[in-house]
Coordinates of C-alpha atoms and ligand atoms in Angstrom, one line a residue:
M178 CA -26.6 107.6 -27.7
D179 CA -26.9 105.3 -25.2
L180 CA -25.9 101.7 -26.1
T181 CA -26.0 100.1 -23.0
P182 CA -28.2 96.9 -23.9
P183 CA -32.1 96.8 -21.7
P184 CA -31.3 95.6 -18.9
V185 CA -32.7 91.5 -19.4
S186 CA -34.8 89.9 -16.8
L187 CA -33.2 86.1 -15.7
A188 CA -37.2 84.3 -16.6
D189 CA -37.1 85.6 -20.6
L190 CA -34.3 83.2 -21.0
V191 CA -36.7 80.3 -20.1
A192 CA -40.3 81.9 -19.7
P193 CA -43.2 80.7 -22.4
P194 CA -44.5 83.4 -24.6
A195 CA -46.7 86.1 -23.0
G196 CA -49.9 85.2 -22.8
S197 CA -49.4 81.6 -22.9
P198 CA -52.4 79.4 -21.4
M199 CA -49.4 78.1 -19.7
R200 CA -48.9 81.0 -17.6
R201 CA -52.3 80.7 -16.0
R202 CA -51.7 79.9 -12.2
E203 CA -53.7 76.4 -12.4
F204 CA -50.8 75.3 -15.2
I205 CA -48.7 72.8 -13.2
F206 CA -44.9 73.5 -13.3
G207 CA -42.1 71.1 -11.8
A208 CA -39.0 68.9 -11.9
G209 CA -38.5 65.6 -11.5
T210 CA -35.7 62.9 -10.3
S211 CA -35.7 58.8 -9.8
S212 CA -34.9 57.3 -7.4
Y213 CA -32.2 55.1 -9.0
Q214 CA -31.2 57.9 -10.1
I215 CA -30.2 60.3 -7.3
E216 CA -31.0 58.4 -3.8
G217 CA -28.0 56.3 -3.9
A218 CA -28.1 54.5 0.1
A219 CA -28.1 51.1 -2.0
H220 CA -27.3 49.0 1.3
E221 CA -28.9 50.9 3.8
D222 CA -32.1 50.4 6.5
G223 CA -32.7 47.3 4.6
R224 CA -32.9 48.1 1.2
L225 CA -33.2 45.0 -1.5
E226 CA -30.6 44.5 -4.8
S227 CA -31.7 45.7 -8.0
I228 CA -31.7 45.1 -11.5
W229 CA -29.8 48.0 -11.5
D230 CA -27.0 47.8 -8.9
R231 CA -26.5 44.1 -10.5
F232 CA -26.5 45.7 -13.9
S233 CA -24.1 47.9 -13.0
A234 CA -21.7 45.7 -11.4
T235 CA -21.4 43.9 -14.4
P236 CA -18.1 44.6 -16.8
G237 CA -19.0 46.6 -19.5
K238 CA -22.4 48.1 -18.9
V239 CA -22.2 51.4 -17.8
L240 CA -20.0 53.5 -18.8
R241 CA -16.9 54.4 -16.6
G242 CA -17.7 51.4 -14.2
E243 CA -20.4 53.6 -12.7
D244 CA -23.0 52.7 -10.2
G245 CA -25.9 54.6 -8.4
A246 CA -24.4 53.4 -5.3
V247 CA -23.7 56.7 -4.1
A248 CA -25.6 58.6 -6.8
C249 CA -26.7 62.2 -5.6
D250 CA -26.3 61.0 -2.0
H251 CA -30.1 62.6 -1.5
Y252 CA -31.0 59.8 1.1
H253 CA -29.1 62.1 3.2
R254 CA -29.1 65.4 1.6
W255 CA -33.0 65.5 0.9
Q256 CA -33.3 68.4 3.2
E257 CA -30.8 70.4 1.1
D258 CA -32.8 69.5 -2.0
L259 CA -36.5 70.0 -1.0
D260 CA -34.7 73.2 -0.1
I261 CA -33.7 73.9 -3.6
L262 CA -37.3 73.0 -4.7
Q263 CA -39.1 75.5 -2.4
R264 CA -36.1 78.3 -4.1
L265 CA -37.0 77.5 -7.7
G266 CA -40.5 78.2 -5.9
V267 CA -42.5 74.5 -8.3
D268 CA -45.9 74.1 -7.5
A269 CA -44.9 70.2 -8.2
Y270 CA -42.1 67.6 -7.5
R271 CA -41.8 64.3 -10.0
F272 CA -40.5 61.9 -7.8
S273 CA -40.3 57.4 -7.6
I274 CA -40.3 55.1 -4.8
A275 CA -37.5 52.5 -5.0
W276 CA -39.5 49.2 -5.0
P277 CA -36.4 47.2 -3.2
R278 CA -36.3 50.0 -0.7
V279 CA -40.3 49.4 0.8
M280 CA -40.6 45.8 1.0
D281 CA -39.0 42.6 1.4
Q282 CA -38.5 39.3 -0.2
G283 CA -41.5 37.9 1.0
G284 CA -43.5 41.1 0.1
Q285 CA -43.4 42.3 3.4
P286 CA -43.4 46.2 4.1
N287 CA -40.1 47.2 5.1
E288 CA -40.8 50.2 7.2
R289 CA -37.3 51.7 7.5
G290 CA -37.9 52.3 4.2
I291 CA -41.5 53.6 4.0
D292 CA -40.3 56.4 6.4
F293 CA -38.0 57.5 4.2
Y294 CA -40.9 58.6 1.4
K295 CA -43.2 59.3 4.3
R296 CA -40.6 62.0 5.8
L297 CA -40.2 63.3 2.0
L298 CA -43.9 63.9 1.9
D299 CA -44.1 65.4 4.8
G300 CA -41.2 67.5 3.7
L301 CA -42.7 68.5 0.3
A302 CA -45.9 69.3 2.1
E303 CA -43.8 71.6 4.3
R304 CA -42.9 73.6 1.5
G305 CA -46.3 73.8 -0.2
I306 CA -45.2 71.6 -2.6
R307 CA -47.1 68.8 -4.4
A308 CA -46.2 65.7 -5.1
F309 CA -46.2 63.3 -8.5
V310 CA -45.5 60.1 -7.1
T311 CA -44.3 57.1 -9.7
L312 CA -44.2 53.3 -9.0
Y313 CA -41.6 52.4 -11.0
H314 CA -39.2 54.0 -12.6
W315 CA -37.0 50.8 -14.0
D316 CA -35.5 49.8 -10.1
L317 CA -37.4 46.1 -9.9
P318 CA -36.1 44.1 -7.1
Q319 CA -33.8 41.8 -8.2
H320 CA -35.4 38.5 -6.7
L321 CA -38.1 39.1 -8.8
E322 CA -35.9 39.1 -12.4
D323 CA -34.5 35.8 -10.1
R324 CA -38.0 34.4 -11.3
G325 CA -38.2 36.1 -14.7
G326 CA -39.0 39.4 -14.1
W327 CA -41.5 41.3 -16.2
L328 CA -41.6 38.4 -18.4
N329 CA -42.9 36.3 -15.9
R330 CA -47.2 37.4 -15.5
E331 CA -46.4 37.0 -11.8
T332 CA -44.0 40.3 -11.8
A333 CA -47.5 42.6 -12.7
Y334 CA -49.3 40.8 -9.3
R335 CA -46.3 42.0 -7.0
F336 CA -46.5 45.2 -8.8
A337 CA -50.2 45.4 -8.1
D338 CA -49.5 44.4 -4.4
Y339 CA -46.5 46.6 -4.3
A340 CA -48.8 49.3 -5.4
D341 CA -51.9 48.8 -2.9
L342 CA -48.8 48.8 -0.2
M343 CA -47.4 52.2 -0.8
S344 CA -51.1 53.8 -1.3
R345 CA -52.0 53.1 1.9
K346 CA -48.7 53.7 3.2
L347 CA -48.4 57.0 1.8
A348 CA -52.0 58.1 2.6
G349 CA -52.2 61.4 4.7
H350 CA -48.4 62.0 4.1
G351 CA -47.5 65.0 2.3
D352 CA -50.3 66.4 -1.1
V353 CA -50.3 63.8 -3.3
A354 CA -51.2 65.3 -6.4
A355 CA -50.6 62.0 -9.0
W356 CA -49.4 58.5 -8.7
T357 CA -47.7 57.2 -12.0
T358 CA -47.7 53.6 -12.5
H359 CA -44.8 53.0 -14.9
N360 CA -42.5 55.6 -16.2
E361 CA -41.4 54.9 -20.0
P362 CA -42.2 51.0 -20.6
W363 CA -40.6 51.9 -23.4
C364 CA -38.1 51.4 -22.0
A365 CA -38.3 49.3 -19.5
A366 CA -39.4 46.3 -21.9
Y367 CA -37.4 47.6 -25.3
L368 CA -33.8 48.7 -23.5
G369 CA -34.6 46.1 -20.8
Y370 CA -35.3 43.1 -22.5
G371 CA -35.1 44.0 -26.6
D372 CA -32.1 45.4 -27.1
G373 CA -29.9 44.8 -23.3
H374 CA -28.9 48.7 -23.4
H375 CA -30.6 49.0 -20.0
A376 CA -31.1 46.7 -16.7
P377 CA -31.4 43.3 -17.1
G378 CA -30.0 43.3 -20.1
L379 CA -31.9 40.5 -22.0
A380 CA -31.6 41.2 -25.7
N381 CA -34.5 39.6 -28.0
P382 CA -38.0 41.6 -29.1
R383 CA -40.2 38.6 -28.4
W384 CA -39.2 39.2 -24.9
A385 CA -39.4 43.0 -25.4
A386 CA -43.2 42.6 -26.4
Q387 CA -44.0 40.1 -23.6
A388 CA -42.2 42.3 -20.9
M389 CA -44.4 45.5 -22.1
H390 CA -47.3 43.2 -22.0
H391 CA -47.0 42.3 -18.4
L392 CA -45.7 46.0 -17.6
L393 CA -48.9 47.2 -19.0
L394 CA -50.6 44.2 -16.7
G395 CA -49.3 45.3 -13.2
H396 CA -50.6 49.0 -14.3
G397 CA -54.4 47.4 -15.2
L398 CA -53.4 45.4 -12.3
A399 CA -53.1 48.3 -9.5
L400 CA -55.3 51.0 -11.1
P401 CA -58.0 50.2 -9.0
A402 CA -55.9 49.7 -5.5
L403 CA -54.7 53.0 -5.6
R404 CA -57.9 54.9 -6.6
A405 CA -59.3 53.3 -3.1
N406 CA -56.3 54.0 -1.3
A407 CA -56.0 57.3 -2.7
P408 CA -59.7 58.9 -4.0
G409 CA -57.8 62.2 -4.2
A410 CA -55.2 62.2 -7.1
Q411 CA -55.1 61.4 -10.1
H412 CA -54.3 58.0 -11.6
G413 CA -52.1 57.8 -14.5
I414 CA -49.5 56.4 -16.2
V415 CA -46.3 58.1 -18.2
A416 CA -45.0 57.7 -21.7
N417 CA -41.6 58.7 -23.8
C418 CA -42.7 59.5 -26.9
A419 CA -41.1 61.2 -30.2
P420 CA -42.4 62.1 -33.4
G421 CA -41.3 60.2 -36.6
Y422 CA -40.3 62.3 -39.6
A423 CA -39.8 61.3 -43.2
D424 CA -36.0 62.2 -44.5
R425 CA -37.7 62.2 -47.6
D426 CA -40.9 63.0 -49.2
T427 CA -41.7 59.7 -50.6
A428 CA -44.1 57.1 -50.1
A429 CA -41.8 54.7 -48.3
D430 CA -40.1 57.0 -46.5
R431 CA -43.5 58.3 -45.0
D432 CA -44.4 54.4 -44.3
A433 CA -41.0 54.1 -42.3
A434 CA -41.9 57.1 -40.2
S435 CA -45.1 56.0 -39.7
L436 CA -43.4 52.5 -38.8
F437 CA -41.4 53.9 -36.2
E438 CA -44.2 55.9 -34.6
T439 CA -45.7 52.7 -34.4
Y440 CA -42.8 50.8 -32.2
Q441 CA -41.9 53.8 -30.5
N442 CA -45.5 55.5 -29.4
R443 CA -48.8 53.3 -30.0
W444 CA -46.6 50.0 -29.0
V445 CA -47.5 52.0 -25.8
L446 CA -50.9 54.1 -26.0
D447 CA -52.6 52.0 -28.4
P448 CA -53.0 49.3 -25.7
L449 CA -54.2 52.3 -22.7
L450 CA -56.4 54.1 -24.6
K451 CA -58.0 51.7 -27.2
G452 CA -57.6 47.9 -26.2
E453 CA -55.3 46.8 -28.8
Y454 CA -52.0 46.5 -29.8
P455 CA -50.9 48.4 -33.2
A456 CA -51.2 45.3 -36.0
E457 CA -48.4 47.3 -37.7
L458 CA -45.9 46.7 -34.6
W459 CA -46.1 42.5 -36.2
R460 CA -44.9 43.4 -39.4
Y461 CA -41.7 45.4 -37.8
W462 CA -41.2 42.4 -35.3
K463 CA -42.5 39.3 -36.9
G464 CA -43.7 37.3 -34.9
C465 CA -43.7 38.5 -31.8
E466 CA -47.0 38.7 -30.8
P467 CA -47.4 38.8 -26.6
L468 CA -49.1 35.9 -24.9
V469 CA -52.2 38.0 -24.4
L470 CA -54.9 36.3 -21.9
P471 CA -59.2 36.6 -22.1
G472 CA -59.3 40.2 -19.9
D473 CA -56.4 41.8 -20.7
M474 CA -56.6 44.2 -22.4
E475 CA -59.9 45.5 -21.4
L476 CA -58.0 45.6 -17.6
I477 CA -54.8 47.6 -20.0
R478 CA -57.5 50.1 -20.9
Q479 CA -59.5 51.3 -17.7
P480 CA -60.1 55.1 -18.2
I481 CA -56.7 57.4 -16.7
D482 CA -56.6 60.9 -14.8
Y483 CA -53.8 61.9 -17.1
L484 CA -51.4 60.8 -19.4
G485 CA -47.4 62.0 -18.7
I486 CA -45.6 62.8 -21.7
N487 CA -41.8 62.0 -21.4
F488 CA -40.2 64.7 -24.9
Y489 CA -36.5 65.1 -25.8
S490 CA -36.5 64.5 -29.1
R491 CA -37.5 63.2 -32.7
A492 CA -36.5 60.9 -35.4
V493 CA -35.9 61.0 -38.7
L494 CA -36.5 58.4 -41.3
R495 CA -35.6 56.3 -44.4
S496 CA -37.0 53.3 -45.7
Q497 CA -34.3 50.6 -46.1
G498 CA -36.5 47.7 -48.1
P499 CA -40.4 46.3 -46.5
D500 CA -40.9 47.0 -43.1
T501 CA -36.8 48.1 -42.6
I502 CA -36.1 51.5 -40.9
A503 CA -33.1 53.4 -40.9
W504 CA -32.3 56.8 -38.7
V505 CA -30.4 59.1 -40.5
R506 CA -28.6 61.2 -38.9
H507 CA -28.3 64.6 -40.6
P508 CA -25.0 67.0 -39.8
D509 CA -25.4 70.6 -38.9
V510 CA -28.9 70.7 -36.8
E511 CA -28.4 71.3 -32.5
R512 CA -27.8 68.5 -30.3
T513 CA -27.2 67.6 -27.0
T514 CA -24.6 65.5 -25.4
M515 CA -26.9 62.3 -25.6
D516 CA -26.3 63.1 -29.7
W517 CA -30.1 64.0 -29.8
E518 CA -31.3 66.5 -31.9
V519 CA -33.0 69.8 -30.3
Y520 CA -36.2 69.7 -32.3
P521 CA -38.9 71.8 -30.2
Q522 CA -41.9 71.9 -33.2
G523 CA -41.7 68.4 -32.9
M524 CA -43.7 68.5 -29.4
Q525 CA -46.7 70.6 -30.8
D526 CA -46.5 67.7 -33.8
L527 CA -46.5 65.3 -31.4
F528 CA -49.7 66.2 -29.2
E529 CA -51.4 67.5 -32.0
A530 CA -51.4 64.2 -33.1
F531 CA -52.3 62.4 -30.4
K532 CA -55.1 64.9 -30.4
R533 CA -56.5 63.8 -33.4
D534 CA -55.9 60.2 -33.0
Y535 CA -56.9 59.2 -29.5
A536 CA -60.7 60.9 -29.2
N537 CA -60.5 59.9 -25.5
L538 CA -56.6 61.6 -25.3
P539 CA -57.3 62.4 -21.5
P540 CA -55.0 65.7 -19.9
L541 CA -51.6 65.2 -20.6
Y542 CA -48.5 66.6 -18.7
V543 CA -45.2 66.8 -19.9
T544 CA -43.5 65.0 -17.2
E545 CA -40.2 65.3 -18.6
N546 CA -38.6 67.6 -20.7
G547 CA -34.8 69.0 -20.9
M548 CA -31.3 68.3 -21.9
S549 CA -28.4 67.1 -20.9
S550 CA -24.9 69.1 -21.4
H551 CA -21.4 70.1 -20.3
D552 CA -21.5 72.3 -17.4
S553 CA -19.1 72.8 -15.0
V554 CA -18.8 75.5 -12.5
A555 CA -16.8 78.7 -13.3
H556 CA -17.0 81.4 -9.9
G557 CA -19.5 79.4 -8.3
E558 CA -21.6 79.8 -11.6
V559 CA -22.9 77.5 -14.4
D560 CA -24.3 79.1 -17.7
D561 CA -25.9 76.7 -19.2
V562 CA -27.0 78.8 -22.2
Q563 CA -28.0 75.7 -24.1
R564 CA -30.9 74.2 -21.3
Q565 CA -32.2 77.7 -21.2
N566 CA -33.1 78.4 -25.2
Y567 CA -34.0 74.5 -25.2
I568 CA -36.5 75.2 -22.5
K569 CA -37.3 78.3 -23.7
Q570 CA -38.2 77.1 -27.2
H571 CA -40.2 73.7 -25.9
F572 CA -41.9 76.0 -24.0
A573 CA -43.8 77.7 -26.9
A574 CA -44.4 74.6 -28.6
C575 CA -46.4 73.2 -25.9
S576 CA -48.1 76.5 -25.6
R577 CA -48.9 76.5 -28.9
A578 CA -50.3 72.8 -28.8
M579 CA -52.5 73.9 -26.3
D580 CA -53.3 77.2 -28.5
S581 CA -54.3 74.8 -30.7
G582 CA -56.9 72.6 -28.4
V583 CA -54.8 70.4 -26.9
D584 CA -55.1 70.1 -22.5
V585 CA -52.0 70.4 -21.5
R586 CA -52.1 70.5 -17.6
G587 CA -48.4 70.9 -16.2
Y588 CA -44.7 70.6 -17.3
F589 CA -41.7 69.3 -15.3
I590 CA -38.3 70.0 -16.5
W591 CA -36.0 66.5 -15.8
S592 CA -34.1 66.9 -13.8
L593 CA -34.1 68.6 -10.4
L594 CA -30.5 67.5 -10.1
D595 CA -27.4 66.4 -12.3
N596 CA -27.5 62.1 -11.6
F597 CA -26.6 58.6 -12.7
E598 CA -28.0 58.5 -16.2
W599 CA -28.3 54.8 -16.3
A600 CA -25.5 53.2 -19.1
F601 CA -24.0 56.5 -19.2
G602 CA -23.2 56.8 -15.8
Y603 CA -22.4 60.7 -14.4
E604 CA -21.2 61.9 -17.6
R605 CA -24.7 63.5 -19.4
R606 CA -25.7 66.4 -16.7
F607 CA -29.3 67.0 -17.2
G608 CA -30.2 68.7 -13.9
L609 CA -30.8 72.4 -13.5
V610 CA -29.0 72.1 -10.4
H611 CA -25.2 71.1 -10.8
V612 CA -23.7 67.9 -8.7
D613 CA -20.3 67.9 -8.6
F614 CA -20.0 64.1 -7.1
E615 CA -16.9 64.2 -5.5
T616 CA -18.0 66.9 -3.0
Q617 CA -21.9 66.2 -3.4
Q618 CA -22.0 70.3 -3.6
R619 CA -25.3 71.6 -5.0
T620 CA -24.7 74.7 -7.9
L621 CA -28.1 76.1 -9.2
K622 CA -27.2 76.4 -13.1
R623 CA -28.5 80.0 -14.5
S624 CA -31.4 77.8 -16.1
A625 CA -32.5 77.1 -12.6
L626 CA -32.0 80.7 -11.6
A627 CA -34.4 81.8 -14.6
Y628 CA -36.7 79.3 -13.7
A629 CA -37.0 80.7 -10.5
D630 CA -37.5 84.3 -11.8
F631 CA -40.1 83.5 -14.2
L632 CA -42.0 80.9 -11.3
R633 CA -42.3 84.1 -8.6
E634 CA -43.5 86.3 -11.6
R635 CA -45.8 84.2 -12.4
A636 CA -46.9 84.1 -8.6
A637 CA -46.8 87.5 -8.2
G638 CA -49.5 87.5 -11.0
Ligands
LIG722 O1 -32.6 60.1 -17.2 C1 -33.5 59.8 -17.8 C2 -34.7 59.3 -17.1 O2 -34.6 58.2 -16.3 C3 -36.2 58.5 -18.2 N1 -36.2 59.5 -19.4 C4 -35.5 59.8 -19.8 C5 -34.3 61.0 -19.4 C6 -33.1 61.5 -20.0 O3 -32.5 60.0 -21.2

């Protein structure tokens, strides 16, 4: 008897199930990055200081005192990185523009910085790859923070100027399929101004609520210019969302789970899709309502062409008395090195709930999904088994949500490269591609090779 196991195609390690709507050619597969996390070149070509440069330089803010000054040196190695994207066979690449690189302190264009993004977009198009461009992935120019940052309503207007400038300057370069105003306003508002875990490091829920309002206002103010300057692209925003589950089957824990979803998801999605902040949020943060001027909510709730969802994990909640919730950490469940539970079913549950809760839910993209692990190169290879399983299971969950009627148009793995993971520095590796930060050597992990094989098979029909 021949006991040799049947050959497993590498593609099978990650591929969505046979017959999945994700296998259709029009479904977009990609990978993503963000400017501060990969670019480096912090002082080149007139780039200004960002809040993350300042925050990283503040002792105790980032693990091991690391910063994004060099990161993946993508500013110089972008051609190699685009070649890797081509080798993967992705349809699209999601990246962000560094605001401090492209505008000077007076709001005038910095052409040397802008040229970098022109080269990037043209380079993508030469390789047949479309672009999903994000305007704000947290690297606010420090001079704007010095005037209050997102606590200052004026920043929303400066953001709209920046969106207008970039969409005009980059018109005619590459093939921009989508513009995104903000990546994860929840993180920018809450982690930046609510608990101080991220730049600029302020900690007060009242400030988080006001920062969120100005971020969303900036989104609303930017949309008309984006539509006018890039009429052929889709325009939207990206939110990090997670489902909450009651720890025990009690009314109090179910209420805690619902309150978590209000704080995590509805705080962002209700203003965008319903034109109002969820009233329950102010049960959780009493007296923290932001100052909202007449007309703001109409600007914020303008129709968008798509909603990007960044999905990583779930939360399990317990009530600890009225309007007080506690996160429960069960042992013996699979986790990543971020200590986030691996719970793919959460993606299906979340998407189906959004479809029920928002009659006007636009088409969705999974704009980020992926995981961090302790990856290292052995004999030129990185066998990231947990990531391969993670991707396969989340593809399957997305596929089930689509089967049940949720309109998902694309899926971007976070991240293309191991990179600067904010307050965790370089320790948490999310990449499909391993980066040796000493030598800048890139090594495709096995998940990347499997993703490439799947995309090749799909392209071949
Ligand atoms: O690395 C981040 C990214 O910048 C935003 N979304 C979550 C990722 C993992 O933490």
